[in-house]
Short mmCIF file of C-alpha atoms in Angstrom, two decimals:
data_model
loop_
_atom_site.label_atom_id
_atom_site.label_comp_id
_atom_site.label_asym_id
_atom_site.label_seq_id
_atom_site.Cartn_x
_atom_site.Cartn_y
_atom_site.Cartn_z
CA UNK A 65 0.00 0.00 0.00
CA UNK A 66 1.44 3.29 -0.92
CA UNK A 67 1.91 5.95 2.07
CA UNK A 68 1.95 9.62 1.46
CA UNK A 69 4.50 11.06 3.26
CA UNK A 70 3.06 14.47 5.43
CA UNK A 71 7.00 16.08 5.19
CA UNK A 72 6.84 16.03 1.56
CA UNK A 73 3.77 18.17 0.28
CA UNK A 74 3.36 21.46 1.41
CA UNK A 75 0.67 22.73 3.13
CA UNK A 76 -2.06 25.41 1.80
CA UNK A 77 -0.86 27.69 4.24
CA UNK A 78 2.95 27.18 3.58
CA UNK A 79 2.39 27.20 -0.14
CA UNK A 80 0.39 30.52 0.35
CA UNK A 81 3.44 32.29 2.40
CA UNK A 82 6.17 30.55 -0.09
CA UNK A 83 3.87 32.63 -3.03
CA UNK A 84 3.69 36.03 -1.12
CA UNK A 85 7.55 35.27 -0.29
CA UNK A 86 9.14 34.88 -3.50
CA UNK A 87 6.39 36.49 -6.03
CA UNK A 88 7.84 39.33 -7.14
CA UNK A 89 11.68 38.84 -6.79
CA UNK A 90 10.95 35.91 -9.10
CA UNK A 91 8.93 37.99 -11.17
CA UNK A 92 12.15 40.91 -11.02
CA UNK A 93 14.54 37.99 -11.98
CA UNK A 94 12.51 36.61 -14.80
CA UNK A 95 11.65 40.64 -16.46
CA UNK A 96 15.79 41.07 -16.01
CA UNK A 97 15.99 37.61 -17.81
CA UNK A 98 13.05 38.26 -20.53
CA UNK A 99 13.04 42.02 -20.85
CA UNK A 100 9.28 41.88 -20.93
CA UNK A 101 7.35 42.90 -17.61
CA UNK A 102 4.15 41.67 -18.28
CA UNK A 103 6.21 38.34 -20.34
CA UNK A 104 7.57 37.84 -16.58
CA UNK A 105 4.47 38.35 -14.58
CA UNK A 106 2.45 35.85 -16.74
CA UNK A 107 4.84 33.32 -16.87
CA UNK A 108 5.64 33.70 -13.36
CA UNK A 109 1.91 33.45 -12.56
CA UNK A 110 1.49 30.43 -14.60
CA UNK A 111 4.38 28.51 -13.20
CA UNK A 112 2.89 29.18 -9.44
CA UNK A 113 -0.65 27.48 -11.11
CA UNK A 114 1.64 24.72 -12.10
CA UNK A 115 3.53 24.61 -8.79
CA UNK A 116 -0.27 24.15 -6.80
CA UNK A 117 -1.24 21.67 -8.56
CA UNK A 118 2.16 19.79 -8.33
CA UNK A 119 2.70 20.54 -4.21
CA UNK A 120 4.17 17.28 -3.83
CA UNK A 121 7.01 17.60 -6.45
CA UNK A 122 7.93 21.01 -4.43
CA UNK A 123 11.16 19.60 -1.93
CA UNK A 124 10.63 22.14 0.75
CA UNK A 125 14.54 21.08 1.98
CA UNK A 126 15.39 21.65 -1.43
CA UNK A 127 14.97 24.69 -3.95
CA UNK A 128 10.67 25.56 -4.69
CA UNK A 129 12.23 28.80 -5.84
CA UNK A 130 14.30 27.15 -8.64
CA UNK A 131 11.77 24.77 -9.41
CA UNK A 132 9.46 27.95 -10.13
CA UNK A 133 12.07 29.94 -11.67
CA UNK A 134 12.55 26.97 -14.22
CA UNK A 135 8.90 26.03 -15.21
CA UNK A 136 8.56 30.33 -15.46
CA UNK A 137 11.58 29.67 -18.19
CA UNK A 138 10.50 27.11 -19.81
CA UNK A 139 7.31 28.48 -19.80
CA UNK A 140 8.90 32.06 -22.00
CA UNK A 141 10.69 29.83 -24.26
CA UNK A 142 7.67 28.45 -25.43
CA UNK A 143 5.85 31.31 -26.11
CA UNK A 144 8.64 32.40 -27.95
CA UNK A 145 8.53 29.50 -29.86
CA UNK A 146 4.64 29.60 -30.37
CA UNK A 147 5.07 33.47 -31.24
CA UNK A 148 8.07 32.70 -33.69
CA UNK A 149 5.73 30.47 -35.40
CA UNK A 150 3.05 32.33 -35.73
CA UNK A 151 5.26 34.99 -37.05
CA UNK A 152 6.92 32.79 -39.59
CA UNK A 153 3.46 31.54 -41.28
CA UNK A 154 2.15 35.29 -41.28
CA UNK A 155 5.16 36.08 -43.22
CA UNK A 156 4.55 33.16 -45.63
CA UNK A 157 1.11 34.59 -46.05
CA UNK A 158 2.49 37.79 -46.93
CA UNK A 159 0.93 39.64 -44.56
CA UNK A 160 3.07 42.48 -43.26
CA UNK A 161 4.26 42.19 -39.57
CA UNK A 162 3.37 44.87 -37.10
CA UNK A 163 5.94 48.32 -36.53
CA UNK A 164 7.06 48.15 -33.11
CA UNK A 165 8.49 51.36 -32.31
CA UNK A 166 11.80 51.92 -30.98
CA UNK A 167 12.81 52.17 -27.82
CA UNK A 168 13.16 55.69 -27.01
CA UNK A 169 15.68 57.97 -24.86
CA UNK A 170 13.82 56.77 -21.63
CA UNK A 171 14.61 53.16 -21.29
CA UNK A 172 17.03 52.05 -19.11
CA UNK A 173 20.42 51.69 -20.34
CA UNK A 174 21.16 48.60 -18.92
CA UNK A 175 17.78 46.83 -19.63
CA UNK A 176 18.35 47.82 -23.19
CA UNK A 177 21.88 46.42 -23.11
CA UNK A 178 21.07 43.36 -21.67
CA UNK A 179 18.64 43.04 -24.65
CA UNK A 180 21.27 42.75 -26.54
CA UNK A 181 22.70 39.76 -25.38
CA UNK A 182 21.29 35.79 -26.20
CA UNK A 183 19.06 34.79 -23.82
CA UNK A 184 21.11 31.99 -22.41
CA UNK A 185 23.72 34.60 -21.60
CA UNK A 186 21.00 37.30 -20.01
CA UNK A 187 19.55 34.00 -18.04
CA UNK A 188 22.68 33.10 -17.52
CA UNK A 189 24.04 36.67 -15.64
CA UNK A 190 20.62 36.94 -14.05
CA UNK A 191 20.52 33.70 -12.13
CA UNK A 192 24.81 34.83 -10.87
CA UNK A 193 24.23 38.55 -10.53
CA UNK A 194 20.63 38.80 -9.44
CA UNK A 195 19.10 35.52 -7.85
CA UNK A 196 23.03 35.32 -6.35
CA UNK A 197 23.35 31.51 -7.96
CA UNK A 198 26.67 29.65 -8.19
CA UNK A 199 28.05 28.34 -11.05
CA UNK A 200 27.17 24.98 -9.50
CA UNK A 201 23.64 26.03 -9.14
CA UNK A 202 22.98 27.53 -12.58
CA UNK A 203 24.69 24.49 -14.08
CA UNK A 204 22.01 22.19 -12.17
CA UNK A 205 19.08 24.83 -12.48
CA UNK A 206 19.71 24.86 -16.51
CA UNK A 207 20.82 22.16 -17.51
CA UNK A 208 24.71 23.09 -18.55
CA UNK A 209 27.88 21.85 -18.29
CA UNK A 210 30.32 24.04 -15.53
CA UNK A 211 31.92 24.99 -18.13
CA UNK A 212 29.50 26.24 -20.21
CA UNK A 213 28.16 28.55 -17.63
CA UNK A 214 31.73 30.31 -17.12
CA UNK A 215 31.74 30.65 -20.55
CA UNK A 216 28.55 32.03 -21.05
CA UNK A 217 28.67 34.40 -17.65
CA UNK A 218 32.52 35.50 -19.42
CA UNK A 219 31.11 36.22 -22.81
CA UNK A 220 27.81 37.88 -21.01
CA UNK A 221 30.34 40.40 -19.15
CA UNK A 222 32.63 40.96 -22.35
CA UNK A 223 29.57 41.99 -24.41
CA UNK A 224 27.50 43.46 -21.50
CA UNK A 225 30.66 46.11 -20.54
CA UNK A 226 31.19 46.55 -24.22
CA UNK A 227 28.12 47.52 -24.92
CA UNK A 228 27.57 49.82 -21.91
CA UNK A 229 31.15 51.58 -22.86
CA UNK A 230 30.00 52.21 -25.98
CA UNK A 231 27.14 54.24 -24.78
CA UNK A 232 26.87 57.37 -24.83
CA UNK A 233 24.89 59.95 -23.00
CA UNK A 234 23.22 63.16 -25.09
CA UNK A 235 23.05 65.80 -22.81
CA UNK A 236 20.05 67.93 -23.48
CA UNK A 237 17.71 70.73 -21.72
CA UNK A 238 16.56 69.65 -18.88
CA UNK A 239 12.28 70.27 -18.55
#
């Protein structure tokens, strides 16, 4: 006869307080990793839904946080996917894609540099530099080889610093 263990699931109540916990840090970490706001809130949201439903899989000794911050990932990369899809058969339709205007003055500089960078790179500096991951942990939380992760976290500086040197400010009247 199969037992449930009690230690294993978590509670309503400790579910509840692990979601009004980690929330919106995981939503800041997944917007510095997307560069999409509402991208991160949905995605965030959804992978909570998932979580509820899936209490037992959460280790409470071991990393709900990662387990969320992964499923949110996964989550984006298949929209992306979905999106680049959809995009690819409107263009074999011939229809013309929408204008998206460019960013203007007021972005932030860094947001718009780390645009610049491949994702795995941007996911890569925002699990080391903002959710304070070690290489270890990124390596295990992504699915990488060590050595891939020092390699993308080197490149990730190289082009983030590059890019941010190469910036330059306009002064102009201030309103």
């Amino acid at each position: 006869m199969k037992q449930e263990t009690r230690e294993s699931t978590l509670t309503v109540e400790e579910f509840e307080d692990f979601y009004a916990q980690k929330a919106a840090a995981l939503t800041g970490q997944l917007y510095v990793m997307l560069g999409d706001l509402q991208e991160a809130q949905d995605v965030v949201q959804e992978a909570f839904v998932k979580g509820w439903s899936r209490r037992r899989q959460l280790d409470r000794d071991g990393h709900p946080e990662a387990w969320i911050r992964t499923v949110a990932w996964r989550l984006a990369v298949s929209r992306w996917r979905g999106r680049r899809r959809t995009a690819d058969a409107w263009r074999r339709r011939g229809a013309p894609p929408a204008r998206v205007p460019e960013p203007g003055p007021e972005q932030v500089v860094l947001v718009d540099a780390l645009r610049e960078l491949p994702a795995q790179q941007r996911r890569t500096l925002t699990l080391h530099y903002l959710c304070d991951l070690t290489v270890e942990q990124i390596a295990h939380e992504a699915g990488l080889s060590l050595s891939t992760v020092k390699t993308h976290l080197a490149r990730g500086r190289t082009a983030l610093a590059r890019h941010l040197r190469d910036f330059h400010f306009e002064e102009g009247p201030v309103v």
